[in-house]
Coordinates of N, CA and C in Angstrom, one line a residue:
X1 N 3.4 17.3 13.5 CA 3.9 16.0 12.9 C 3.5 15.7 11.6
X2 N 4.4 15.3 10.8 CA 4.0 15.0 9.5 C 3.5 13.5 9.3
X3 N 2.2 13.3 9.3 CA 1.7 11.8 9.2 C 1.2 11.6 8.0
X4 N 1.4 10.6 7.4 CA 1.0 10.2 6.1 C 0.4 8.8 6.0
X5 N -0.5 8.5 5.1 CA -1.1 7.2 5.1 C -0.6 6.7 3.6
X6 N -0.5 5.3 3.5 CA -0.1 4.7 2.3 C -1.3 3.6 2.1
X7 N -2.4 4.0 1.3 CA -3.5 3.3 1.3 C -3.4 2.1 0.3
X8 N -4.1 1.0 0.4 CA -4.0 -0.1 -0.7 C -4.7 -1.4 0.1
X9 N -4.9 -2.4 -0.8 CA -5.3 -3.7 -0.3 C -4.0 -4.6 0.2
X10 N -2.9 -4.4 -0.5 CA -1.7 -5.1 -0.1 C -2.1 -6.6 -0.2
X11 N -2.6 -7.0 -1.4 CA -3.0 -8.5 -1.6 C -2.3 -9.1 -2.6
X12 N -0.9 -9.5 -2.3 CA -0.1 -9.2 -1.2 C 0.7 -8.0 -1.3
X13 N 1.5 -7.8 -0.2 CA 2.5 -6.8 -0.2 C 3.6 -7.2 -1.2
X14 N 4.0 -6.2 -2.1 CA 4.9 -6.5 -3.1 C 6.3 -5.7 -2.9
X15 N 7.3 -6.1 -3.6 CA 8.5 -5.3 -3.5 C 8.4 -3.8 -4.0
X16 N 7.4 -3.6 -4.9 CA 7.1 -2.3 -5.3 C 6.5 -1.6 -4.2
X17 N 5.5 -2.0 -3.4 CA 5.1 -1.4 -2.1 C 6.2 -1.2 -1.2
X18 N 7.0 -2.2 -1.0 CA 8.1 -2.2 -0.1 C 9.0 -0.8 -0.3
X19 N 9.3 -0.8 -1.6 CA 10.2 0.3 -2.1 C 9.6 1.6 -1.7
X20 N 8.3 1.9 -2.0 CA 7.6 3.0 -1.8 C 7.5 3.4 -0.3
X21 N 7.3 2.4 0.5 CA 7.2 2.5 2.0 C 8.6 3.0 2.5
X22 N 9.7 2.2 2.2 CA 11.1 2.5 2.6 C 11.4 3.9 2.3
X23 N 11.2 4.4 1.0 CA 11.5 5.7 0.7 C 10.5 6.7 1.3
X24 N 9.3 6.3 1.4 CA 8.3 7.3 2.0 C 8.5 7.7 3.4
X25 N 9.0 6.7 4.1 CA 9.3 6.9 5.7 C 10.4 8.1 5.9
X26 N 11.1 8.3 4.9 CA 12.2 9.3 5.0 C 11.5 10.7 4.9
X27 N 10.3 10.7 4.3 CA 9.6 12.1 4.1 C 8.7 12.5 5.2
X28 N 8.3 11.5 6.0 CA 7.3 11.8 7.1 C 7.9 11.3 8.4
X29 N 7.2 11.9 9.5 CA 7.4 11.4 10.9 C 6.7 10.2 11.1
X30 N 5.7 9.9 10.5 CA 4.9 8.6 10.7 C 4.3 8.2 9.4
X31 N 4.4 6.9 9.1 CA 3.7 6.4 8.0 C 2.8 5.3 8.3
X32 N 1.6 5.5 8.0 CA 0.5 4.6 8.4 C 0.1 3.7 7.1
X33 N 0.6 2.4 7.1 CA 0.0 1.5 5.9 C -1.4 1.3 6.4
X34 N -2.2 1.7 5.4 CA -3.6 1.7 5.7 C -4.3 0.6 4.7
X35 N -4.5 -0.6 5.3 CA -5.3 -1.6 4.6 C -6.7 -1.4 4.4
X36 N -7.2 -1.0 3.1 CA -8.7 -0.8 2.9 C -9.4 -2.1 2.9
X37 N -10.5 -2.0 3.4 CA -11.4 -3.3 3.5 C -12.5 -3.0 2.5
X38 N -12.7 -3.9 1.5 CA -13.8 -3.7 0.6 C -14.6 -5.0 0.6
X39 N -15.8 -5.0 1.0 CA -16.6 -6.1 1.2 C -16.9 -6.8 -0.3
X40 N -16.8 -6.2 -1.3 CA -17.1 -6.6 -2.6 C -15.9 -7.3 -3.3
X41 N -14.7 -7.2 -2.7 CA -13.5 -7.6 -3.3 C -13.2 -9.1 -2.7
X42 N -12.7 -10.1 -3.6 CA -12.4 -11.3 -3.1 C -10.9 -11.3 -3.1
X43 N -10.2 -11.6 -1.7 CA -8.9 -11.3 -1.5 C -8.3 -12.8 -1.4
X44 N -7.0 -12.9 -2.0 CA -6.2 -14.2 -1.9 C -5.8 -14.4 -0.6
X45 N -5.3 -13.3 0.2 CA -4.8 -13.4 1.5 C -5.8 -12.8 2.4
X46 N -5.9 -13.4 3.5 CA -6.8 -12.9 4.7 C -6.3 -11.4 5.1
X47 N -7.2 -10.8 5.8 CA -6.7 -9.5 6.4 C -5.7 -9.7 7.3
X48 N -5.7 -10.7 8.1 CA -4.8 -10.9 9.1 C -3.4 -11.1 8.5
X49 N -3.6 -12.0 7.4 CA -2.2 -12.5 6.7 C -1.4 -11.1 6.2
X50 N -2.3 -10.3 5.5 CA -1.7 -9.1 4.9 C -1.2 -8.2 6.0
X51 N -1.8 -8.0 7.0 CA -1.3 -7.3 8.2 C -0.1 -7.9 8.7
X52 N 0.0 -9.0 8.9 CA 1.3 -9.7 9.3 C 2.5 -9.5 8.4
X53 N 2.2 -9.7 7.1 CA 3.2 -9.6 6.1 C 3.9 -8.3 6.3
X54 N 3.1 -7.2 6.6 CA 3.6 -5.7 6.6 C 4.3 -5.6 7.9
X55 N 3.7 -6.0 9.0 CA 4.2 -5.9 10.4 C 5.5 -6.5 10.5
X56 N 5.7 -7.7 9.8 CA 6.9 -8.5 10.0 C 8.0 -7.8 8.9
X57 N 7.5 -7.2 7.9 CA 8.6 -6.6 7.0 C 9.2 -5.3 7.5
X58 N 8.4 -4.6 8.4 CA 8.8 -3.3 8.9 C 9.0 -3.4 10.5
X59 N 9.2 -4.5 11.0 CA 9.2 -4.7 12.6 C 10.2 -3.8 13.2
X60 N 11.3 -3.4 12.4 CA 12.5 -2.7 13.0 C 12.2 -1.2 12.8
X61 N 11.1 -0.7 12.2 CA 10.9 0.6 11.9 C 9.7 1.2 12.7
X62 N 10.0 1.8 14.0 CA 8.8 2.1 14.8 C 7.9 3.3 14.3
X63 N 8.3 4.0 13.1 CA 7.5 5.0 12.6 C 6.6 4.6 11.7
X64 N 6.4 3.3 11.3 CA 5.6 2.6 10.5 C 4.4 1.8 11.3
X65 N 3.2 2.1 11.0 CA 2.1 1.6 11.6 C 1.4 1.0 10.7
X66 N 0.5 -0.1 11.0 CA -0.5 -0.7 10.1 C -2.0 -0.6 10.7
X67 N -2.9 -0.1 9.9 CA -4.2 0.0 10.3 C -5.2 -0.4 9.2
X68 N -6.4 -0.7 9.5 CA -7.3 -1.0 8.5 C -8.4 0.0 8.5
X69 N -9.1 0.2 7.5 CA -10.2 1.1 7.3 C -11.1 0.7 6.2
X70 N -12.3 1.4 6.4 CA -13.4 1.1 5.4 C -13.9 2.5 5.0
X71 N -14.3 2.7 3.8 CA -15.0 3.9 3.4 C -13.9 4.9 2.6
X72 N -14.2 6.2 2.6 CA -13.3 7.0 1.9 C -12.0 7.2 2.6
X73 N -11.0 7.2 1.8 CA -9.6 7.3 2.3 C -9.4 8.7 2.9
X74 N -10.1 9.8 2.4 CA -10.1 11.1 3.0 C -10.6 11.1 4.4
X75 N -11.7 10.5 4.7 CA -12.3 10.3 5.8 C -11.5 9.7 6.9
X76 N -10.8 8.5 6.5 CA -9.9 7.9 7.3 C -8.7 8.9 7.7
X77 N -8.3 9.7 6.8 CA -7.2 10.6 7.0 C -7.7 11.5 8.2
X78 N -8.7 12.1 8.0 CA -9.3 13.0 9.0 C -9.4 12.3 10.4
X79 N -9.8 11.1 10.4 CA -9.9 10.2 11.6 C -8.8 10.2 12.3
X80 N -7.6 9.9 11.7 CA -6.3 9.6 12.3 C -5.4 10.8 12.2
X81 N -6.0 12.0 11.8 CA -5.1 13.2 11.7 C -3.9 13.0 10.9
X82 N -4.1 12.5 9.6 CA -3.1 12.4 8.7 C -3.3 13.5 7.6
X83 N -2.2 14.2 7.3 CA -2.2 15.3 6.3 C -1.9 14.9 4.9
X84 N -1.3 13.7 4.7 CA -0.8 13.4 3.4 C -1.2 12.0 3.1
X85 N -1.5 11.7 1.8 CA -1.6 10.3 1.3 C -0.4 10.0 0.3
X86 N 0.3 9.1 0.6 CA 1.5 8.6 -0.3 C 1.0 7.6 -1.3
X87 N 1.3 7.9 -2.5 CA 1.0 6.8 -3.6 C 2.3 6.5 -4.4
X88 N 2.3 5.4 -5.0 CA 3.4 5.1 -5.9 C 2.9 5.0 -7.3
X89 N 3.8 5.3 -8.2 CA 3.5 5.4 -9.6 C 4.4 4.5 -10.4
X90 N 3.8 3.6 -11.1 CA 4.8 2.7 -11.9 C 4.8 3.0 -13.4
X91 N 3.8 3.8 -13.9 CA 3.7 4.1 -15.3 C 2.8 5.1 -15.6
X92 N 2.6 5.6 -16.8 CA 1.9 6.8 -17.2 C 0.4 6.5 -17.0
X93 N -0.1 5.3 -16.9 CA -1.5 4.8 -16.7 C -1.7 5.0 -15.2
X94 N -0.7 4.6 -14.4 CA -0.9 4.9 -12.9 C -1.2 6.4 -12.7
X95 N -0.3 7.2 -13.3 CA -0.3 8.5 -13.1 C -1.6 9.2 -13.4
X96 N -2.3 8.9 -14.5 CA -3.5 9.3 -15.0 C -4.6 8.9 -14.0
X97 N -4.6 7.8 -13.6 CA -5.6 7.2 -12.6 C -5.4 7.9 -11.3
X98 N -4.3 7.9 -10.7 CA -4.0 8.5 -9.3 C -4.1 9.9 -9.4
X99 N -4.0 10.7 -10.5 CA -4.2 12.1 -10.6 C -5.6 12.5 -10.3
X100 N -6.5 11.7 -11.0 CA -7.9 11.9 -10.9 C -8.4 11.7 -9.5
X101 N -7.9 10.7 -8.7 CA -8.2 10.5 -7.4 C -7.7 11.6 -6.5
X102 N -6.4 12.0 -6.6 CA -5.8 13.1 -5.9 C -6.7 14.3 -6.1
X103 N -7.1 14.5 -7.3 CA -7.8 15.9 -7.4 C -9.1 15.7 -6.8
X104 N -9.8 14.4 -6.7 CA -11.1 14.2 -6.0 C -10.8 14.4 -4.5
X105 N -9.7 13.9 -4.0 CA -9.4 14.0 -2.6 C -9.2 15.4 -2.1
X106 N -8.6 16.1 -3.0 CA -8.2 17.6 -2.7 C -9.5 18.4 -2.7
X107 N -10.5 17.9 -3.5 CA -11.8 18.7 -3.6 C -12.7 18.4 -2.3
X108 N -12.4 17.2 -1.8 CA -13.2 16.8 -0.7 C -12.7 17.2 0.7
X109 N -11.3 17.5 0.7 CA -10.6 17.8 1.9 C -9.4 18.6 1.7
X110 N -8.6 18.7 2.7 CA -7.3 19.5 2.6 C -6.1 18.5 2.6
X111 N -6.3 17.3 2.2 CA -5.3 16.2 2.2 C -4.5 16.4 0.9
X112 N -3.2 16.4 1.0 CA -2.3 16.4 0.0 C -1.9 15.1 -0.4
X113 N -1.6 14.8 -1.6 CA -1.2 13.4 -2.1 C 0.3 13.7 -2.6
X114 N 1.1 12.8 -2.1 CA 2.5 12.8 -2.6 C 2.8 11.5 -3.4
X115 N 3.3 11.8 -4.6 CA 3.6 10.6 -5.5 C 5.1 10.3 -5.4
X116 N 5.5 9.1 -5.5 CA 6.9 8.6 -5.6 C 6.9 7.8 -6.9
X117 N 7.8 7.7 -7.7 CA 7.9 6.9 -8.7 C 8.6 5.5 -8.1
X118 N 8.1 4.4 -8.6 CA 8.6 3.2 -8.2 C 10.1 3.0 -8.7
X119 N 11.0 2.4 -7.9 CA 12.3 2.2 -8.4 C 12.3 1.5 -9.7
X120 N 13.1 1.8 -10.7 CA 13.1 1.3 -12.0 C 13.1 -0.3 -12.0
X121 N 13.8 -1.0 -11.2 CA 13.6 -2.5 -11.3 C 12.6 -3.0 -10.7
X122 N 11.5 -2.4 -10.2 CA 10.4 -2.9 -9.6 C 9.0 -2.3 -10.2
X123 N 9.2 -1.6 -11.4 CA 7.9 -0.9 -11.9 C 7.1 -1.8 -12.5
X124 N 7.4 -3.1 -12.8 CA 6.6 -4.0 -13.5 C 5.7 -4.9 -12.5
X125 N 6.1 -4.8 -11.3 CA 5.5 -5.8 -10.2 C 4.1 -4.9 -9.7
X126 N 3.1 -5.8 -9.8 CA 1.8 -5.5 -9.1 C 1.3 -6.6 -8.4
X127 N 0.4 -6.4 -7.5 CA -0.2 -7.4 -6.6 C -0.9 -8.4 -7.5
X128 N -1.6 -7.9 -8.7 CA -2.5 -8.8 -9.5 C -1.4 -9.9 -10.2
X129 N -0.2 -9.3 -10.7 CA 0.7 -10.1 -11.3 C 1.1 -11.2 -10.3
X130 N 1.4 -10.8 -9.1 CA 1.9 -11.8 -8.0 C 0.8 -12.8 -7.8
X131 N -0.4 -12.3 -7.7 CA -1.6 -13.5 -7.4 C -1.6 -14.4 -8.7
X132 N -1.5 -13.9 -9.9 CA -1.6 -14.7 -11.0 C -0.4 -15.8 -11.1
X133 N 0.7 -15.2 -10.6 CA 2.0 -16.2 -10.5 C 1.8 -17.3 -9.4
X134 N 1.3 -16.8 -8.3 CA 0.8 -17.8 -7.3 C -0.1 -18.8 -7.8
X135 N -1.3 -18.3 -8.3 CA -2.3 -19.2 -8.8 C -1.8 -20.4 -9.8
X136 N -0.9 -19.9 -10.5 CA -0.3 -20.8 -11.5 C 0.9 -21.7 -11.1
X137 N 1.2 -21.6 -9.9 CA 2.2 -22.3 -9.2 C 3.7 -21.8 -9.6
X138 N 3.8 -20.6 -9.9 CA 5.1 -20.0 -10.2 C 5.9 -19.6 -9.0
X139 N 7.2 -19.2 -9.1 CA 8.0 -18.8 -8.1 C 7.8 -17.3 -8.0
X140 N 7.2 -16.8 -6.9 CA 6.9 -15.5 -6.7 C 7.8 -14.8 -5.7
X141 N 8.9 -15.5 -5.2 CA 9.8 -15.0 -4.1 C 10.4 -13.7 -4.7
X142 N 10.8 -13.6 -5.8 CA 11.4 -12.4 -6.4 C 10.5 -11.1 -6.6
X143 N 9.3 -11.4 -6.2 CA 8.4 -10.2 -6.4 C 7.7 -9.6 -5.2
X144 N 8.1 -10.3 -4.0 CA 7.6 -9.9 -2.7 C 8.7 -10.0 -1.7
X145 N 8.4 -9.2 -0.6 CA 9.3 -9.5 0.6 C 9.2 -10.9 1.1
X146 N 10.4 -11.3 1.8 CA 10.5 -12.5 2.4 C 9.4 -12.9 3.3
X147 N 8.7 -11.9 3.9 CA 7.7 -12.0 4.9 C 6.4 -12.6 4.1
X148 N 6.3 -12.5 2.9 CA 5.0 -13.0 2.2 C 5.2 -14.5 1.9
X149 N 4.3 -15.3 2.4 CA 4.3 -16.7 2.3 C 2.7 -17.1 2.0
X150 N 2.5 -17.7 0.8 CA 1.3 -18.3 0.4 C 1.2 -19.7 1.0
X151 N 0.2 -19.9 1.9 CA -0.2 -21.2 2.6 C -1.5 -21.8 2.1
X152 N -2.1 -21.1 1.2 CA -3.6 -21.6 0.9 C -3.4 -22.8 -0.2
X153 N -4.4 -23.2 -0.7 CA -4.4 -24.2 -1.6 C -4.6 -23.6 -3.1
X154 N -3.9 -24.2 -4.1 CA -3.9 -23.7 -5.4 C -4.9 -24.5 -6.1

């Protein structure tokens, strides 16, 4: 079975993530959306909200699962028997950053990283931009799937 993980914080899930997930599932038998937990990071959305956004967005795709993890991504891959890490690339800076991580992961394990370019109309979207739009009271609906709803206080 070709099992891959798509790791990230997904704070929140964006249309860029959604694009990579939809296209990535065509390459693998199972795609695990792996929400990384970093105690040092302050999230806008709770872990439960982030999980729910993803579960709802892909409720009709049984080959997509949502799990959480802490620590090294390659260790999590070994734990769940995933042979691939799926990553999205928006721009050359993403490539340089992700290339270094992929080389390190390959040095640490036998995990292969698969890169997909984000579709052209979504390459400008990032979770940090979405959070900034939300913090400033902007309309974020064109940047995220319909399942993402901000219910906190601004």
